[in-house]
Short mmCIF file of C-alpha atoms in Angstrom, two decimals:
data_model
loop_
_atom_site.label_atom_id
_atom_site.label_comp_id
_atom_site.label_asym_id
_atom_site.label_seq_id
_atom_site.Cartn_x
_atom_site.Cartn_y
_atom_site.Cartn_z
CA MET A 1 21.29 -8.65 7.86
CA SER A 2 19.77 -5.49 6.43
CA VAL A 3 16.59 -4.80 4.53
CA ILE A 4 18.51 -5.16 1.21
CA ASP A 5 19.69 -8.74 2.36
CA LEU A 6 16.30 -9.68 3.30
CA GLY A 7 15.06 -8.86 0.00
CA ARG A 8 17.86 -10.43 -1.53
CA GLY A 9 17.16 -13.66 0.45
CA LEU A 10 13.59 -13.73 -0.83
CA ARG A 11 14.46 -13.21 -4.56
CA ILE A 12 17.27 -16.20 -4.01
CA GLY A 13 14.73 -18.28 -2.41
CA ARG A 14 12.28 -17.89 -5.18
CA ARG A 15 15.03 -18.37 -7.92
CA ARG A 16 15.98 -21.79 -6.21
CA GLY A 17 12.26 -23.03 -6.21
CA LYS A 18 11.83 -22.52 -2.56
CA PRO A 19 8.71 -20.72 -1.84
CA LEU A 20 7.74 -18.93 1.44
CA PRO A 21 5.76 -21.36 3.50
CA ALA A 22 1.99 -20.72 3.33
CA ALA A 23 1.99 -19.71 7.06
CA ILE A 24 4.78 -17.10 6.58
CA VAL A 25 2.87 -15.70 3.50
CA VAL A 26 -0.42 -15.37 5.73
CA ALA A 27 1.56 -13.68 8.45
CA PHE A 28 3.08 -11.38 6.15
CA LEU A 29 -0.28 -10.25 4.84
CA TRP A 30 -1.96 -10.13 8.24
CA ILE A 31 0.87 -7.74 9.28
CA ALA A 32 0.18 -5.63 6.13
CA VAL A 33 -3.39 -5.43 6.89
CA ILE A 34 -2.73 -4.26 10.46
CA LEU A 35 -0.39 -1.70 9.41
CA VAL A 36 -2.80 -0.30 6.85
CA ALA A 37 -5.56 -0.54 9.38
CA SER A 38 -3.43 1.30 12.18
CA ILE A 39 -2.47 4.10 9.57
CA ALA A 40 -5.84 4.48 7.86
CA ALA A 41 -7.94 4.05 10.90
CA PRO A 42 -9.43 7.74 10.48
CA VAL A 43 -10.48 6.93 6.95
CA ILE A 44 -11.50 3.22 7.42
CA ALA A 45 -13.50 3.73 10.69
CA PRO A 46 -17.24 4.28 10.26
CA PHE A 47 -17.55 6.03 13.61
CA GLY A 48 -15.20 7.87 16.14
CA TYR A 49 -13.56 5.56 18.63
CA ALA A 50 -15.43 7.72 21.62
CA GLU A 51 -18.75 8.27 19.76
CA GLN A 52 -21.54 6.92 21.66
CA GLN A 53 -25.07 6.01 20.70
CA PRO A 54 -26.91 4.93 24.03
CA LEU A 55 -29.77 3.61 22.18
CA LEU A 56 -27.85 1.16 20.23
CA ARG A 57 -26.02 -0.57 23.24
CA LEU A 58 -24.84 -4.09 23.11
CA LYS A 59 -25.94 -4.65 19.31
CA PRO A 60 -24.91 -8.00 17.91
CA PRO A 61 -22.52 -8.05 14.88
CA ALA A 62 -24.21 -6.98 11.73
CA ILE A 63 -21.82 -9.31 9.88
CA LEU A 64 -23.81 -12.03 11.43
CA GLY A 65 -26.93 -10.89 9.88
CA TYR A 66 -28.40 -8.64 12.31
CA ASP A 67 -29.86 -5.39 11.41
CA ASN A 68 -27.75 -2.51 12.95
CA PRO A 69 -24.92 -0.36 11.62
CA PHE A 70 -22.15 -2.02 13.67
CA LEU A 71 -20.25 -4.32 11.59
CA PHE A 72 -18.75 -6.01 14.77
CA GLY A 73 -21.65 -5.05 17.07
CA SER A 74 -21.65 -2.16 19.64
CA ASP A 75 -20.22 -2.04 23.31
CA HIS A 76 -22.00 -1.01 26.63
CA LEU A 77 -22.06 2.55 25.75
CA GLY A 78 -23.21 2.24 22.02
CA ARG A 79 -19.71 2.55 20.53
CA ASP A 80 -18.91 0.81 17.43
CA VAL A 81 -16.71 -1.90 18.38
CA PHE A 82 -14.89 -2.22 15.01
CA SER A 83 -13.95 1.50 14.81
CA ARG A 84 -12.51 1.17 18.39
CA VAL A 85 -10.55 -1.98 17.39
CA LEU A 86 -9.04 0.11 14.40
CA TYR A 87 -7.99 2.97 16.78
CA GLY A 88 -6.95 0.41 19.56
CA ILE A 89 -4.40 -1.21 16.85
CA ARG A 90 -3.14 2.08 16.13
CA PHE A 91 -2.47 2.84 19.77
CA SER A 92 -1.16 -0.42 20.41
CA ILE A 93 1.09 -0.56 17.68
CA ILE A 94 2.64 2.89 18.47
CA ILE A 95 3.17 1.77 22.14
CA ALA A 96 4.76 -1.73 21.16
CA LEU A 97 6.99 -0.02 18.21
CA PHE A 98 8.17 2.82 20.26
CA GLY A 99 8.51 0.59 23.29
CA THR A 100 10.46 -2.02 21.37
CA LEU A 101 12.92 0.55 19.72
CA LEU A 102 13.63 2.09 23.00
CA GLY A 103 14.38 -1.04 24.62
CA MET A 104 16.75 -2.03 21.63
CA LEU A 105 18.57 1.40 21.76
CA LEU A 106 18.92 1.09 25.72
CA GLY A 107 20.17 -2.70 25.45
CA VAL A 108 22.50 -2.25 22.31
CA ALA A 109 24.17 0.93 23.82
CA LEU A 110 24.74 -0.86 27.19
CA GLY A 111 25.90 -4.09 25.52
CA MET A 112 28.39 -2.33 23.23
CA LEU A 113 29.67 -0.22 26.42
CA ALA A 114 30.29 -3.46 28.22
CA ALA A 115 32.05 -5.00 25.46
CA ARG A 116 34.18 -1.95 24.87
CA LEU A 117 34.94 -0.83 28.37
CA ARG A 118 35.33 -4.28 30.21
CA GLY A 119 36.26 -4.52 33.65
CA TRP A 120 33.89 -3.23 36.34
CA TRP A 121 32.02 -1.39 33.81
CA GLU A 122 31.01 -4.89 32.11
CA GLU A 123 30.42 -6.35 35.70
CA THR A 124 27.93 -3.71 36.58
CA ILE A 125 26.14 -3.60 33.24
CA MET A 126 25.83 -7.44 33.25
CA MET A 127 24.64 -7.44 37.07
CA LEU A 128 21.84 -5.03 35.93
CA VAL A 129 21.19 -7.40 33.03
CA ASP A 130 20.68 -10.33 35.47
CA ILE A 131 18.66 -8.37 37.75
CA GLN A 132 16.32 -7.21 35.13
CA ALA A 133 15.95 -10.85 33.95
CA SER A 134 15.31 -12.19 37.22
CA LEU A 135 12.65 -9.61 38.44
CA PRO A 136 8.79 -9.95 37.23
CA PHE A 137 8.65 -6.95 34.99
CA ILE A 138 5.11 -6.32 35.85
CA ILE A 139 6.02 -5.51 39.68
CA PHE A 140 8.40 -2.62 38.30
CA ALA A 141 5.58 -1.51 36.04
CA ILE A 142 2.96 -1.30 38.76
CA THR A 143 5.82 0.50 41.26
CA VAL A 144 6.41 3.23 38.42
CA VAL A 145 2.80 3.79 37.72
CA ALA A 146 2.17 4.14 41.55
CA PHE A 147 4.90 6.81 41.73
CA PHE A 148 4.47 8.82 38.41
CA GLY A 149 0.69 8.20 37.51
CA LYS A 150 -0.85 7.09 34.38
CA SER A 151 0.18 8.64 30.91
CA PHE A 152 0.48 7.54 27.62
CA TRP A 153 4.06 8.41 27.09
CA LEU A 154 5.03 6.91 30.48
CA LEU A 155 3.75 3.82 29.35
CA VAL A 156 5.57 3.98 26.20
CA ILE A 157 8.78 4.35 28.36
CA ILE A 158 7.79 1.35 30.69
CA VAL A 159 7.22 -0.67 27.84
CA GLY A 160 10.73 0.29 26.45
CA PHE A 161 12.46 -1.12 29.55
CA ALA A 162 10.88 -4.71 28.99
CA GLY A 163 13.51 -6.84 27.16
CA TRP A 164 16.35 -4.56 27.19
CA GLU A 165 18.50 -6.97 28.82
CA ARG A 166 18.29 -9.52 25.85
CA TYR A 167 19.41 -6.86 23.39
CA ALA A 168 22.49 -5.98 25.98
CA ARG A 169 23.48 -9.53 26.25
CA LEU A 170 23.35 -10.15 22.35
CA ALA A 171 24.99 -6.85 21.43
CA ARG A 172 27.69 -7.67 24.07
CA GLY A 173 28.42 -11.12 22.51
CA LEU A 174 28.20 -9.81 18.90
CA VAL A 175 30.76 -7.04 19.53
CA LEU A 176 33.26 -9.38 21.41
CA ASP A 177 32.92 -11.78 18.28
CA ALA A 178 33.25 -8.82 15.90
CA GLU A 179 36.63 -7.88 18.11
CA THR A 180 38.28 -11.04 17.52
CA ALA A 181 37.51 -11.26 13.84
CA GLY A 182 40.32 -9.01 13.03
CA TYR A 183 38.88 -6.02 11.16
CA ALA A 184 38.25 -3.81 14.34
CA GLY A 185 42.00 -4.33 15.37
CA ALA A 186 43.07 -3.45 11.93
CA LEU A 187 41.02 -0.22 11.99
CA ARG A 188 42.36 0.79 15.24
CA ALA A 189 45.89 0.13 13.78
CA LEU A 190 45.04 2.78 11.08
CA GLY A 191 44.11 5.38 13.32
CA ALA A 192 40.29 4.88 13.65
CA GLY A 193 38.71 5.79 16.85
CA SER A 194 36.38 3.47 18.90
CA PRO A 195 33.33 5.53 18.09
CA ARG A 196 33.97 5.35 14.44
CA ILE A 197 34.75 1.62 14.50
CA TYR A 198 31.51 0.78 16.58
CA VAL A 199 28.97 2.97 14.82
CA ARG A 200 30.39 2.64 11.30
CA HIS A 201 31.71 -0.84 11.15
CA ILE A 202 30.72 -3.05 13.78
CA LEU A 203 27.04 -2.20 14.17
CA PRO A 204 26.28 -2.54 10.51
CA ASN A 205 27.55 -6.17 10.73
CA ILE A 206 25.52 -6.92 13.92
CA ILE A 207 22.25 -5.21 12.92
CA GLY A 208 20.78 -8.07 11.18
CA ALA A 209 20.65 -10.14 14.43
CA LEU A 210 19.49 -7.27 16.35
CA ILE A 211 16.55 -6.91 13.96
CA VAL A 212 15.72 -10.57 14.31
CA GLN A 213 15.69 -10.14 18.04
CA MET A 214 13.32 -7.42 17.57
CA THR A 215 10.99 -9.25 15.63
CA LEU A 216 11.12 -11.89 18.42
CA ASN A 217 10.60 -9.33 21.22
CA PHE A 218 7.87 -7.57 19.56
CA PRO A 219 5.05 -9.90 20.43
CA GLU A 220 5.97 -9.77 24.00
CA VAL A 221 5.69 -6.16 24.09
CA ILE A 222 2.36 -6.15 22.61
CA LEU A 223 1.31 -8.50 25.08
CA LEU A 224 2.75 -6.54 28.02
CA GLU A 225 0.94 -3.57 26.71
CA THR A 226 -2.10 -5.45 26.56
CA GLY A 227 -1.73 -6.82 30.09
CA LEU A 228 -0.83 -3.40 31.51
CA SER A 229 -4.14 -1.99 29.99
CA PHE A 230 -6.22 -4.85 31.12
CA LEU A 231 -5.14 -4.03 34.63
CA GLY A 232 -5.89 -0.48 34.30
CA LEU A 233 -2.19 0.58 34.38
CA GLY A 234 -1.96 1.43 30.56
CA VAL A 235 -3.88 3.36 28.11
CA GLN A 236 -6.55 5.48 29.96
CA PRO A 237 -9.99 6.56 28.58
CA PRO A 238 -10.92 8.31 26.11
CA LEU A 239 -8.13 6.94 24.28
CA THR A 240 -8.28 3.18 23.56
CA SER A 241 -6.09 -0.04 23.00
CA LEU A 242 -6.59 -3.53 22.24
CA GLY A 243 -5.70 -4.28 25.93
CA LEU A 244 -8.19 -1.70 27.16
CA LEU A 245 -11.18 -2.95 24.97
CA VAL A 246 -10.42 -6.31 26.51
CA ASN A 247 -10.63 -5.02 30.14
CA GLU A 248 -13.76 -2.95 29.25
CA SER A 249 -15.49 -6.41 28.25
CA ARG A 250 -15.09 -8.24 31.16
CA ASN A 251 -18.48 -7.53 32.69
CA TYR A 252 -20.36 -8.04 29.64
CA ILE A 253 -18.67 -11.21 28.17
CA VAL A 254 -22.03 -13.11 28.66
CA LEU A 255 -24.30 -10.37 27.12
CA ALA A 256 -21.94 -9.29 24.46
CA TRP A 257 -19.14 -11.73 23.62
CA TRP A 258 -18.10 -9.92 20.49
CA MET A 259 -16.55 -7.01 22.65
CA ALA A 260 -13.86 -9.44 23.75
CA ALA A 261 -13.74 -11.65 20.91
CA VAL A 262 -12.88 -9.15 18.10
CA PRO A 263 -9.88 -7.39 20.07
CA GLY A 264 -8.79 -10.74 21.52
CA ALA A 265 -8.66 -12.21 17.95
CA VAL A 266 -6.67 -9.37 16.86
CA ILE A 267 -4.21 -9.62 19.65
CA VAL A 268 -3.65 -13.46 18.94
CA LEU A 269 -3.23 -13.29 15.33
CA THR A 270 -0.95 -10.19 15.33
CA THR A 271 1.25 -11.66 18.03
CA LEU A 272 1.32 -15.21 16.44
CA SER A 273 2.00 -13.74 12.96
CA VAL A 274 5.11 -11.67 14.25
CA SER A 275 6.51 -14.62 16.19
CA LEU A 276 6.12 -16.75 13.10
CA ILE A 277 7.86 -14.06 10.96
CA GLY A 278 10.60 -13.67 13.74
CA ASP A 279 11.26 -17.50 13.91
CA TRP A 280 11.51 -17.70 9.96
CA MET A 281 13.88 -14.74 9.95
CA ARG A 282 16.08 -16.24 12.82
CA ASP A 283 16.28 -19.70 11.15
CA ARG A 284 16.98 -18.17 7.62
CA PHE A 285 19.37 -15.34 8.24
CA ASP A 286 21.11 -15.92 11.62
CA ALA A 287 24.67 -17.05 10.63
CA ARG A 288 24.86 -18.62 14.08
CA LEU A 289 22.13 -21.46 13.33
CA ARG A 290 23.69 -22.48 9.91
#
């Protein structure tokens, strides 16, 4: 499945009188809002994400009728929660997106390598897949941070290693299915080399299932980044992320519930929306479920 296939599927569904479920429409709208907010954060945010106003600490949300300049309240340092959430969305989306892409590239490369070379190469790669799937990933993340310290791009790399084994398993199975389809052998008989066959013919045929897997894995990556930041292992001040915002609100949950409620609601709605879209795409476009 490609983007063209997705658009064609949406058009066909409308022509057949099968509109998208309301939940999926709302999920797409929410993701669009999140993307716009992450891109336009410097324009939308009324304050800088690190701008402090100590005299206006812990002010309740103006949206509830209180007289202050903070739409969703202020935190313990007088920073605007709304502005910090906007920038937190930006940093969390960057980490989750690059991490997901890195994990997909690593997993697909290893999965295709295992399917192509077979033998002890395949056994070694699948053994690594089993090890990755059996160990709690948070232990790996804590170990890496303990050895190499805390940095933004190190966090992206760590998150990128989360879930690569799923892409490897999926890519290996899809490539083996493609090998039995016959066209790969026909191309080899015509003199095409393996790199050309895999990159130009097999990969385009399996990219749809990989994209569906990416949408299913993306919410877990967001939650992983949130968890690491909550534990103090992720994004470090003065930068911000949704997980760091929740972490900072722990000591003020009684005095300023909005510090945790606003970023927490964004995390829940975003992961839920992406999960709904991923399930819908899998049910609609994955040929193995038809």
